[in-house]
Short mmCIF file of C-alpha atoms in Angstrom, two decimals:
data_model
loop_
_atom_site.label_atom_id
_atom_site.label_comp_id
_atom_site.label_asym_id
_atom_site.label_seq_id
_atom_site.Cartn_x
_atom_site.Cartn_y
_atom_site.Cartn_z
CA MET A 1 0.00 0.00 0.00
CA TYR A 2 2.80 2.39 0.93
CA LEU A 3 4.70 1.65 -2.32
CA THR A 4 1.57 2.39 -4.38
CA ARG A 5 1.18 5.77 -2.76
CA VAL A 6 4.83 6.74 -3.44
CA ILE A 7 4.53 5.86 -7.15
CA HIS A 8 1.31 7.83 -7.45
CA ALA A 9 2.88 10.90 -5.81
CA SER A 10 5.95 10.81 -8.07
CA SER A 11 3.78 10.59 -11.19
CA LEU A 12 1.98 13.74 -10.13
CA LEU A 13 5.29 15.52 -9.77
CA SER A 14 6.60 14.41 -13.18
CA SER A 15 3.38 15.11 -15.11
CA PRO A 16 1.95 18.59 -14.48
CA PRO A 17 -1.84 18.91 -14.55
CA SER A 18 -3.41 19.71 -17.93
CA THR A 19 -4.29 23.23 -16.78
CA TYR A 20 -0.64 23.86 -15.96
CA ARG A 21 0.47 22.60 -19.38
CA MET A 22 -2.10 24.87 -21.03
CA LYS A 23 -0.74 27.86 -19.11
CA LEU A 24 2.79 27.00 -20.22
CA ARG A 25 1.75 26.77 -23.88
CA LYS A 26 -0.20 30.04 -23.61
CA LYS A 27 2.76 31.80 -22.02
CA LYS A 28 5.12 30.44 -24.70
CA GLY A 29 2.72 31.61 -27.44
CA LYS A 30 2.55 35.11 -25.96
CA MET A 31 6.34 35.29 -25.75
CA GLN A 32 6.67 34.16 -29.38
CA LYS A 33 4.13 36.76 -30.58
CA ALA A 34 5.87 39.48 -28.55
CA GLU A 35 9.21 38.52 -30.13
CA GLU A 36 7.72 38.59 -33.65
CA LYS A 37 6.13 41.99 -33.00
CA GLN A 38 9.42 43.33 -31.66
CA ASN A 39 11.27 42.12 -34.78
CA ASP A 40 8.57 43.28 -37.20
CA VAL A 41 9.65 46.00 -39.66
CA PRO A 42 7.01 48.23 -41.32
CA LEU A 43 8.33 47.69 -44.85
CA MET A 44 6.03 46.98 -47.80
CA SER A 45 8.11 46.10 -50.87
CA LEU A 46 11.19 46.92 -52.91
CA ASN A 47 10.59 50.38 -54.38
CA HIS A 48 13.47 50.90 -56.78
CA VAL A 49 17.03 50.03 -57.72
CA SER A 50 19.36 52.96 -58.35
CA ARG A 51 22.01 52.74 -61.08
CA VAL A 52 24.79 55.25 -61.73
CA CYS A 53 25.46 55.33 -65.47
CA ARG A 54 27.88 56.76 -68.03
CA ALA A 55 25.11 57.89 -70.40
CA VAL A 56 21.52 58.25 -69.17
CA LYS A 57 20.04 58.11 -72.69
CA GLU A 58 21.84 54.85 -73.50
CA SER A 59 20.71 53.28 -70.23
CA ILE A 60 17.09 54.37 -70.81
CA GLU A 61 17.16 52.63 -74.18
CA PHE A 62 18.60 49.45 -72.67
CA TYR A 63 16.17 49.15 -69.76
CA SER A 64 13.23 50.05 -72.02
CA LYS A 65 13.99 47.81 -75.01
CA VAL A 66 15.67 44.87 -73.28
CA LEU A 67 13.72 44.69 -70.03
CA GLY A 68 10.48 46.48 -70.91
CA PHE A 69 10.67 49.31 -68.39
CA VAL A 70 8.62 52.45 -68.98
CA LEU A 71 10.05 55.96 -68.64
CA ILE A 72 8.12 57.93 -66.01
CA LYS A 73 8.19 61.49 -64.72
CA ARG A 74 10.59 62.28 -61.89
CA PRO A 75 10.64 65.27 -59.49
CA GLU A 76 11.41 68.51 -61.32
CA SER A 77 13.35 69.76 -58.29
CA PHE A 78 16.22 67.39 -59.07
CA ASP A 79 19.21 69.43 -60.25
CA PHE A 80 21.17 66.51 -61.70
CA ASP A 81 20.80 64.47 -64.88
CA GLY A 82 18.98 61.18 -64.58
CA ALA A 83 15.77 59.29 -65.31
CA TRP A 84 13.13 57.16 -63.62
CA LEU A 85 11.70 54.00 -65.14
CA PHE A 86 9.04 51.68 -63.77
CA ASN A 87 7.44 48.29 -64.43
CA TYR A 88 6.64 44.99 -62.71
CA GLY A 89 6.09 46.87 -59.43
CA VAL A 90 9.74 48.00 -59.29
CA GLY A 91 11.50 51.21 -60.30
CA ILE A 92 14.89 51.74 -61.92
CA HIS A 93 16.41 55.12 -61.07
CA LEU A 94 19.25 56.20 -63.34
CA VAL A 95 21.76 58.84 -62.24
CA GLN A 96 24.38 60.39 -64.48
CA SER A 97 27.82 59.49 -63.14
CA LYS A 98 30.19 62.26 -62.07
CA ASP A 99 33.07 59.85 -61.54
CA GLU A 100 33.33 57.02 -64.08
CA GLU A 101 36.13 55.42 -62.08
CA LYS A 102 33.47 54.18 -59.63
CA LEU A 103 31.67 52.25 -62.40
CA PRO A 104 32.47 48.63 -63.26
CA THR A 105 35.56 48.35 -65.44
CA ASP A 106 34.91 44.89 -66.89
CA LYS A 107 31.77 44.90 -69.05
CA GLN A 108 32.35 41.47 -70.59
CA ARG A 109 33.04 39.03 -67.75
CA LEU A 110 29.89 37.30 -66.52
CA ASP A 111 30.12 35.94 -62.99
CA PRO A 112 26.90 34.72 -61.30
CA MET A 113 28.58 35.31 -57.94
CA ASP A 114 28.88 39.04 -58.67
CA ASN A 115 26.39 41.63 -57.37
CA HIS A 116 23.24 41.66 -59.51
CA ILE A 117 19.53 42.35 -59.61
CA SER A 118 17.21 39.53 -60.66
CA PHE A 119 13.86 39.50 -62.48
CA GLN A 120 11.37 36.65 -62.45
CA CYS A 121 10.49 35.50 -65.98
CA GLU A 122 7.54 33.45 -67.30
CA ASP A 123 9.17 32.52 -70.63
CA MET A 124 12.93 31.98 -70.49
CA GLU A 125 13.27 30.94 -74.12
CA ALA A 126 11.58 34.14 -75.29
CA MET A 127 14.10 36.09 -73.24
CA VAL A 128 16.98 34.15 -74.80
CA ARG A 129 15.70 35.00 -78.28
CA LYS A 130 15.43 38.67 -77.31
CA LEU A 131 19.02 38.80 -76.06
CA GLU A 132 20.29 37.08 -79.18
CA GLU A 133 18.31 39.39 -81.48
CA MET A 134 19.83 42.39 -79.71
CA ASN A 135 23.30 40.83 -79.79
CA ILE A 136 23.70 40.91 -76.01
CA LYS A 137 26.24 38.53 -74.52
CA TYR A 138 24.73 36.26 -71.87
CA MET A 139 25.44 33.21 -69.72
CA LYS A 140 22.82 30.49 -69.31
CA ARG A 141 22.76 27.85 -66.59
CA SER A 142 20.41 25.66 -64.53
CA VAL A 143 20.66 24.89 -60.83
CA GLY A 144 18.75 22.70 -58.38
CA GLU A 145 17.99 19.80 -60.73
CA GLY A 146 18.49 17.32 -57.89
CA GLU A 147 16.28 19.23 -55.47
CA GLY A 148 12.94 18.63 -57.16
CA ALA A 149 12.69 21.75 -59.34
CA ALA A 150 15.34 23.16 -61.65
CA ILE A 151 15.88 26.91 -61.88
CA ASP A 152 16.95 28.41 -65.19
CA GLN A 153 19.12 31.53 -65.06
CA LEU A 154 20.34 34.07 -67.60
CA PHE A 155 23.09 36.53 -66.74
CA PHE A 156 24.09 39.58 -68.75
CA LYS A 157 25.19 43.16 -68.17
CA ASP A 158 23.73 46.61 -68.77
CA PRO A 159 25.70 49.23 -70.75
CA ASP A 160 27.68 50.19 -67.63
CA GLY A 161 28.67 46.66 -66.66
CA PHE A 162 26.11 46.05 -63.89
CA MET A 163 24.95 42.43 -63.75
CA ILE A 164 21.34 41.45 -64.41
CA GLU A 165 19.77 38.04 -63.90
CA ILE A 166 16.60 36.66 -65.49
CA CYS A 167 15.26 33.51 -63.84
CA ASN A 168 12.27 31.30 -63.13
CA CYS A 169 13.17 31.10 -59.44
CA GLU A 170 9.53 30.56 -58.47
CA ASN A 171 9.95 26.95 -59.62
CA MET A 172 11.62 26.29 -56.27
CA LYS A 173 9.42 26.12 -53.20
CA LEU A 174 9.89 28.87 -50.62
CA VAL A 175 10.83 27.22 -47.33
CA PRO A 176 11.14 29.72 -44.44
CA GLN A 177 13.77 28.90 -41.86
CA ARG A 178 11.82 30.66 -39.13
CA SER A 179 8.31 32.04 -38.63
CA ILE A 180 6.30 32.36 -41.87
CA GLY A 181 4.37 35.18 -40.22
CA ARG A 182 7.23 37.53 -41.02
CA ILE A 183 7.07 36.95 -44.77
CA LYS A 184 5.04 39.38 -46.84
CA LEU A 185 4.10 37.78 -50.13
CA PRO A 186 3.50 39.66 -53.42
CA SER A 187 -0.25 39.83 -52.72
CA ASP A 188 0.61 42.37 -50.03
CA LYS A 189 2.72 44.40 -52.46
CA HIS A 190 2.14 48.11 -52.67
CA ASN A 191 2.03 49.78 -56.07
CA PRO A 192 2.02 53.57 -56.45
CA PRO A 193 -1.06 55.23 -57.96
CA ILE A 194 -0.73 55.50 -61.74
CA ASP A 195 -1.76 58.68 -63.54
CA LEU A 196 -2.52 57.38 -67.04
CA PRO A 197 -2.95 59.89 -69.89
CA LEU A 198 -6.36 60.28 -71.51
CA LYS A 199 -6.84 58.39 -74.77
CA GLN A 200 -7.00 61.60 -76.82
CA ASP A 201 -3.76 62.81 -75.26
CA MET A 202 -2.06 59.56 -76.30
CA PHE A 203 -3.04 60.18 -79.94
CA LEU A 204 -1.68 63.73 -79.75
CA ALA A 205 1.66 62.61 -78.29
#
């Protein structure tokens, strides 16, 4: 009888009551939410990429004809030469260089490990044809074949030697390493209001 009572008492000590376990889980949940709120940053999306260039006009032509960006109005108060382009929810801001020594010196070498901006593409072969038609040197490769979904990549440079990547990176599943609550997907993306010209104004232009 005495032995039975000792075993029963020890089991109570090793296994907290269900209400106690619920309190522990609730406290842990509150701490996790507080940590996420503390680490939360009120950002919405990538707004633009700025590029210093040797010739603004040449860069406008490249980003318009090769990548499909649209020239948009920029603040008239700017007292330096440059241009703003926009498409796909992202802006490209061009600034006329005052010191060409700060620009890339090697315009030909293509290194995927170099700094670059990347654009998601829905038709890689169409992009290859476009680059070839415009006689733009590029590097093509695929990665991740053994991980369930291959990613195709194209690398080339703009007129000033800055690297650009075109890819179908969405083929690979996004696997967060921590809380998915911190990830803001494209559906949350903010786009600026667009002031489109009237149809008659487009004919007059």
